[in-house]
Short mmCIF file of C-alpha atoms in Angstrom, two decimals:
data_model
loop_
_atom_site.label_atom_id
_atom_site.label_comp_id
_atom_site.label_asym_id
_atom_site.label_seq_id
_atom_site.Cartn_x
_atom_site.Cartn_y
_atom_site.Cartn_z
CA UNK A 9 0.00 0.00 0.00
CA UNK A 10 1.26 3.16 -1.04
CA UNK A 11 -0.27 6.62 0.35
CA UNK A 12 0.83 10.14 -0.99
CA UNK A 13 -0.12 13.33 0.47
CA UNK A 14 0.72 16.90 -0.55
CA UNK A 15 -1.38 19.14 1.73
CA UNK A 16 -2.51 22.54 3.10
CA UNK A 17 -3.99 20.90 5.81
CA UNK A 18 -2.52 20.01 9.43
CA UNK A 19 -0.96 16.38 9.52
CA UNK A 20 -3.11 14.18 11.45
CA UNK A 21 -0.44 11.33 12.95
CA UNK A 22 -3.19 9.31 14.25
CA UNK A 23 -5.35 8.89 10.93
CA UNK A 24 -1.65 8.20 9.25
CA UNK A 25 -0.86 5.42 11.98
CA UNK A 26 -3.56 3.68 11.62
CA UNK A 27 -3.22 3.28 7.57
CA UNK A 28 0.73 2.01 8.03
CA UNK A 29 -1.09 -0.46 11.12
CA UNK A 30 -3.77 -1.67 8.64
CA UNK A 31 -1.29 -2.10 6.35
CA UNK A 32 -0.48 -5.49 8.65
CA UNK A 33 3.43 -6.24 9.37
CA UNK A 34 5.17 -6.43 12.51
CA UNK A 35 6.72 -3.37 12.23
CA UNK A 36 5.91 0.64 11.50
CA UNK A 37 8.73 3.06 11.46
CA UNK A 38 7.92 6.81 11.20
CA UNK A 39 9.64 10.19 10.82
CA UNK A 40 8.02 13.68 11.63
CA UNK A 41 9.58 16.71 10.45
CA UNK A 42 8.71 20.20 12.42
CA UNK A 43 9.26 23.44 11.37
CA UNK A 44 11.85 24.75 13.57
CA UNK A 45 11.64 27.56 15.55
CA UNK A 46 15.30 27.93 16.85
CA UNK A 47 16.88 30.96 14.71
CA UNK A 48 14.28 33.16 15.08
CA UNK A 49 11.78 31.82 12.18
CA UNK A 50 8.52 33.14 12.81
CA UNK A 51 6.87 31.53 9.42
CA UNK A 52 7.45 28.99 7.19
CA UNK A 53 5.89 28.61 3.66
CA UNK A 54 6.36 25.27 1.10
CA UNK A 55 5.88 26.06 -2.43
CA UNK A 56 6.16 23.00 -4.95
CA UNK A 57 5.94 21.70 -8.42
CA UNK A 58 1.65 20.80 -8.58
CA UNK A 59 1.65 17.32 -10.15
CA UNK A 60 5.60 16.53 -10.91
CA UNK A 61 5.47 16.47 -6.59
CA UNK A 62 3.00 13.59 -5.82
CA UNK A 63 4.73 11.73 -9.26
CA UNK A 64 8.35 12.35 -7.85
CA UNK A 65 7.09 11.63 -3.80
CA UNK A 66 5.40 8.51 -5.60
CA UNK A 67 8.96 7.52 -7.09
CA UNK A 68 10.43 7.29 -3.58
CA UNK A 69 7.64 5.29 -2.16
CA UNK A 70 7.53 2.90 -5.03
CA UNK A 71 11.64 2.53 -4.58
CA UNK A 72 11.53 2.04 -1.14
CA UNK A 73 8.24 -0.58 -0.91
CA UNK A 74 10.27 -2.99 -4.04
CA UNK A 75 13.62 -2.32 -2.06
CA UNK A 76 12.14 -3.54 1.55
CA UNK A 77 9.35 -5.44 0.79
CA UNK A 78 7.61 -3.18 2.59
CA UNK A 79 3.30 -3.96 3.26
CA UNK A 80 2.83 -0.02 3.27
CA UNK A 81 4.71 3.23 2.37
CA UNK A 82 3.70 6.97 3.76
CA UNK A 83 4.73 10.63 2.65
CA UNK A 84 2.50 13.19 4.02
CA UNK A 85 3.62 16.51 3.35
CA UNK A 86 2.14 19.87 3.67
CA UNK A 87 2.20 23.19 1.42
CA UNK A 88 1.68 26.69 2.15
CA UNK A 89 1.96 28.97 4.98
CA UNK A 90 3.03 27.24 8.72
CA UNK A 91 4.36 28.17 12.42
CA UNK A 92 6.99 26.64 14.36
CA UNK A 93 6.06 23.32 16.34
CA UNK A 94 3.85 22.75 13.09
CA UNK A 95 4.54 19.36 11.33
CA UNK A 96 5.83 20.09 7.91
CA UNK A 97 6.49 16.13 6.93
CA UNK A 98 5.58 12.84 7.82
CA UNK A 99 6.96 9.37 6.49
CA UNK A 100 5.95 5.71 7.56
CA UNK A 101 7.39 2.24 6.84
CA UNK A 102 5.79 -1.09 7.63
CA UNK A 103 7.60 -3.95 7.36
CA UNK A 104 7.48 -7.78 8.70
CA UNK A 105 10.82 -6.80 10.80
CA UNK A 106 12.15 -3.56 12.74
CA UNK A 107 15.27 -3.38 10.60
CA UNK A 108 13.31 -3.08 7.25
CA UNK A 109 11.06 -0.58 8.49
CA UNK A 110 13.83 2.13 10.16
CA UNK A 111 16.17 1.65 6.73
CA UNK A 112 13.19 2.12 4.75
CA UNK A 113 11.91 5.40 7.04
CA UNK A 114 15.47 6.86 6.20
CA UNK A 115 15.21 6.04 2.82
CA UNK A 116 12.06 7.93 2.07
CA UNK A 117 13.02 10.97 4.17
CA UNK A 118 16.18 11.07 2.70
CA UNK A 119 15.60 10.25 -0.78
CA UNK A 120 12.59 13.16 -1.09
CA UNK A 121 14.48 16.08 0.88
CA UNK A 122 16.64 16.02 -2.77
CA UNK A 123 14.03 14.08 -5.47
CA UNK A 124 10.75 15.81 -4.43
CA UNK A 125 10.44 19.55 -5.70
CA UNK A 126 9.72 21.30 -2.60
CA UNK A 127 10.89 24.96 -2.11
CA UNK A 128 11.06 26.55 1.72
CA UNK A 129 10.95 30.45 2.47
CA UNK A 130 11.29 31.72 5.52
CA UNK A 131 10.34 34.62 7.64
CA UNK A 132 12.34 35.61 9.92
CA UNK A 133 10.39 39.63 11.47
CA UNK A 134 9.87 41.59 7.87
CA UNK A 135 12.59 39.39 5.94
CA UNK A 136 12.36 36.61 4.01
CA UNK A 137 14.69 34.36 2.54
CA UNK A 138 14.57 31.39 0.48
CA UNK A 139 16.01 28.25 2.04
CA UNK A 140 19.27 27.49 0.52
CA UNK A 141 19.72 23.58 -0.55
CA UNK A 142 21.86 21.80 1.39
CA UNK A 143 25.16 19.36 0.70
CA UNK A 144 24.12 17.10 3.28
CA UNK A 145 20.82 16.24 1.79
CA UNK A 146 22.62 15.34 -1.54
CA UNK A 147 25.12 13.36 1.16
CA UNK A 148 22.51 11.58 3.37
CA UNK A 149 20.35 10.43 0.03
CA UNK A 150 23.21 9.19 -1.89
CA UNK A 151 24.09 6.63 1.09
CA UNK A 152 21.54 4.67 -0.48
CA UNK A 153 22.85 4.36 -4.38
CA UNK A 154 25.78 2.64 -2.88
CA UNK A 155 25.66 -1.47 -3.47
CA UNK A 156 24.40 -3.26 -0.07
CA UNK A 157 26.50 -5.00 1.79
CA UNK B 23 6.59 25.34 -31.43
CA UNK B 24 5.08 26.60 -28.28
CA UNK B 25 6.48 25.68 -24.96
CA UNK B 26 4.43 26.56 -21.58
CA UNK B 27 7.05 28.20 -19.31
CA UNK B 28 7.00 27.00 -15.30
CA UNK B 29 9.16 28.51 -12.79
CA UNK B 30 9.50 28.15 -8.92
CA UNK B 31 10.74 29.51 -5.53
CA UNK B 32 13.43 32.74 -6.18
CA UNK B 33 13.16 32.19 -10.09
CA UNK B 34 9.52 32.72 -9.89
CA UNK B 35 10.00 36.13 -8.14
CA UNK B 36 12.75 37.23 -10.52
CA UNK B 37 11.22 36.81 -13.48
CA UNK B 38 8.08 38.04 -12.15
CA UNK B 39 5.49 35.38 -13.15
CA UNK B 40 5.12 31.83 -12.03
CA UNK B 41 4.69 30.64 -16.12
CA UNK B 42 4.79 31.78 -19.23
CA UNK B 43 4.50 30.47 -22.88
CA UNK B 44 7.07 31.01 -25.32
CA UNK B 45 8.41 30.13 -29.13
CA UNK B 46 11.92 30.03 -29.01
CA UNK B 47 14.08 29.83 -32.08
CA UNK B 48 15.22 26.70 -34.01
CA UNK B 49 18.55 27.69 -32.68
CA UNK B 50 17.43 26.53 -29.53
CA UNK B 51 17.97 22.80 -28.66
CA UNK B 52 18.94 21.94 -25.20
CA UNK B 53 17.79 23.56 -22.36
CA UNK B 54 20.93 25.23 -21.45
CA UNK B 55 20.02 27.01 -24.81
CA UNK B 56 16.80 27.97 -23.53
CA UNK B 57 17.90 29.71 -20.64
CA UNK B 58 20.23 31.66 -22.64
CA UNK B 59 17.44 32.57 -24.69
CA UNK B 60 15.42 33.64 -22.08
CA UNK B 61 17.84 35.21 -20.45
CA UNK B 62 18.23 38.22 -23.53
CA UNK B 63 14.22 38.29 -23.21
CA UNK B 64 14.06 40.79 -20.32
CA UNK B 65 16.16 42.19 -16.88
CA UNK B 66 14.35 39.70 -14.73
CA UNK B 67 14.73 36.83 -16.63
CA UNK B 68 18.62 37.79 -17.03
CA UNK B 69 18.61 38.12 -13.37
CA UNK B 70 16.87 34.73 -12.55
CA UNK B 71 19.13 32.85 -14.50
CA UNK B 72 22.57 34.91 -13.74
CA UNK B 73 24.03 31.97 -12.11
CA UNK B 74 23.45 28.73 -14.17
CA UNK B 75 24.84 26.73 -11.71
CA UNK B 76 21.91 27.49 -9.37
CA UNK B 77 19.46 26.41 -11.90
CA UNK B 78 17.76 22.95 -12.06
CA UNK B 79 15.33 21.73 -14.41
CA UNK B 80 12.71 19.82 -15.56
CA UNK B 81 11.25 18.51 -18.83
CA UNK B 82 7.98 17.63 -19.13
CA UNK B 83 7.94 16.95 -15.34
CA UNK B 84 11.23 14.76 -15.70
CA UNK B 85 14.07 16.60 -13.99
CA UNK B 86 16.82 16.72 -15.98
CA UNK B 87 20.23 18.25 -16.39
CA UNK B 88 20.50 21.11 -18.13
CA UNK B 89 22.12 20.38 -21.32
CA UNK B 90 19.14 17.51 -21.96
CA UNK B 91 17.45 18.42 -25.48
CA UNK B 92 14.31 19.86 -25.32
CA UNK B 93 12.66 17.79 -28.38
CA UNK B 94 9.36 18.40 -28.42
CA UNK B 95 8.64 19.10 -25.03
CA UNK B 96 5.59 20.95 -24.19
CA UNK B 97 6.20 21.91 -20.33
CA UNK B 98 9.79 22.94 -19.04
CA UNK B 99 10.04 24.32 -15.50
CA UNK B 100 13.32 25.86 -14.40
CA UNK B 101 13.96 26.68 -10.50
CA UNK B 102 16.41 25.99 -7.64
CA UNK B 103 17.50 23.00 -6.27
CA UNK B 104 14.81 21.38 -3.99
CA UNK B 105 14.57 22.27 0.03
CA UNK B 106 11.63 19.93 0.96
CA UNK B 107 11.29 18.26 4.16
#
């Protein structure tokens, strides 16, 4: 089971839950990003890329469900204006064992942070800057092109 | 050939307009090509695309690097590279 999401609308966790449960394994691993509040952000807003998004979020779901033989694959993630504390992203595994589901959970947070065309601006008082892309994203998701050992 | 513009995030805001369509030459195969045409069609656009190396792209919602041939592509988006998450 695969479930995409691209949304204005707050992430419910316990709706999400319950579909990677359903799902039936013995194991759900998740990941929730927040939007941080730490150096002074006071809003956050997501623009993205309507349609090429939920075909590219899609991509990583489908890669990481054949990789782990996963029973279920989640990417919730929202759009528009949000607040610190808010939940920007959500990602679920389930798998028959724990191991499969936290690689998998890495795997599609780190695999759409640098395939999925999200763009972050932030406000910081009257300011706002566009989030710069980071090397470690392109580090973190290209742990998983490597052969496994 | 017509070719429906898409741009994103800072390029968006520099160009002034979030898409666009447009009939570049036959002189114009790859996208790298397109930029540079695009680039001589006003300041903004010329200021969006000053620094190639911050541009990414996609082709007909495919990204691709920017030397890929445009063929007969009908949608090409240009914009940064991707903050999600």
């Amino acid at each position: 089971m695969i479930h995409i999401s691209v949304q204005q609308s707050p992430i419910d966790i316990g709706a999400e839950m319950t579909r990677a449960e359903v799902a039936g394994a013995g194991a759900v691993a998740t990941f929730t990003g927040l939007v941080r509040a730490d150096d002074g952000v006071g809003t956050l807003e997501l623009e993205h890329y309507p349609g090429a998004t939920e075909a590219s979020l899609l991509k990583v779901a489908q890669g990481a469900v054949e990789r782990w033989s996963l029973s279920a694959a989640i990417i919730v993630h929202r759009v528009g204006p949000m607040y610190p504390g808010e939940r920007i992203v959500f990602v679920a595994a389930t798998a028959a064992h724990r191991s499969a589901a936290l690689e998998a959970c890495a795997y599609l947070i780190d695999r759409l942070k640098t395939d999925a065309p999200f763009w972050k601006r932030e406000t910081r008082g009257v300011e706002a800057s566009w989030v710069e892309a980071r090397d470690g994203d392109h580090v973190a998701a290209a742990r998983w092109d490597k052969p496994k050992v | 050939m017509t070719i429906r513009m898409v741009y994103f995030a800072w390029v968006r805001e520099r160009i002034g307009t979030g898409e666009e369509s447009v009939e570049p030459p036959a002189s114009v195969v790859t996208v790298a090509d397109l930029v540079d045409w695009l680039a001589g069609t006003s300041s903004g656009h010329a200021e969006a695309f000053e620094n190639r190396s911050r541009l990414r792209a996609a082709v007909d919602q495919d990204f691709v690097p920017l030397d890929t041939p445009i063929g007969t592509a009908r949608e090409i988006a240009i914009f940064p590279p991707v903050t999600g998450g």
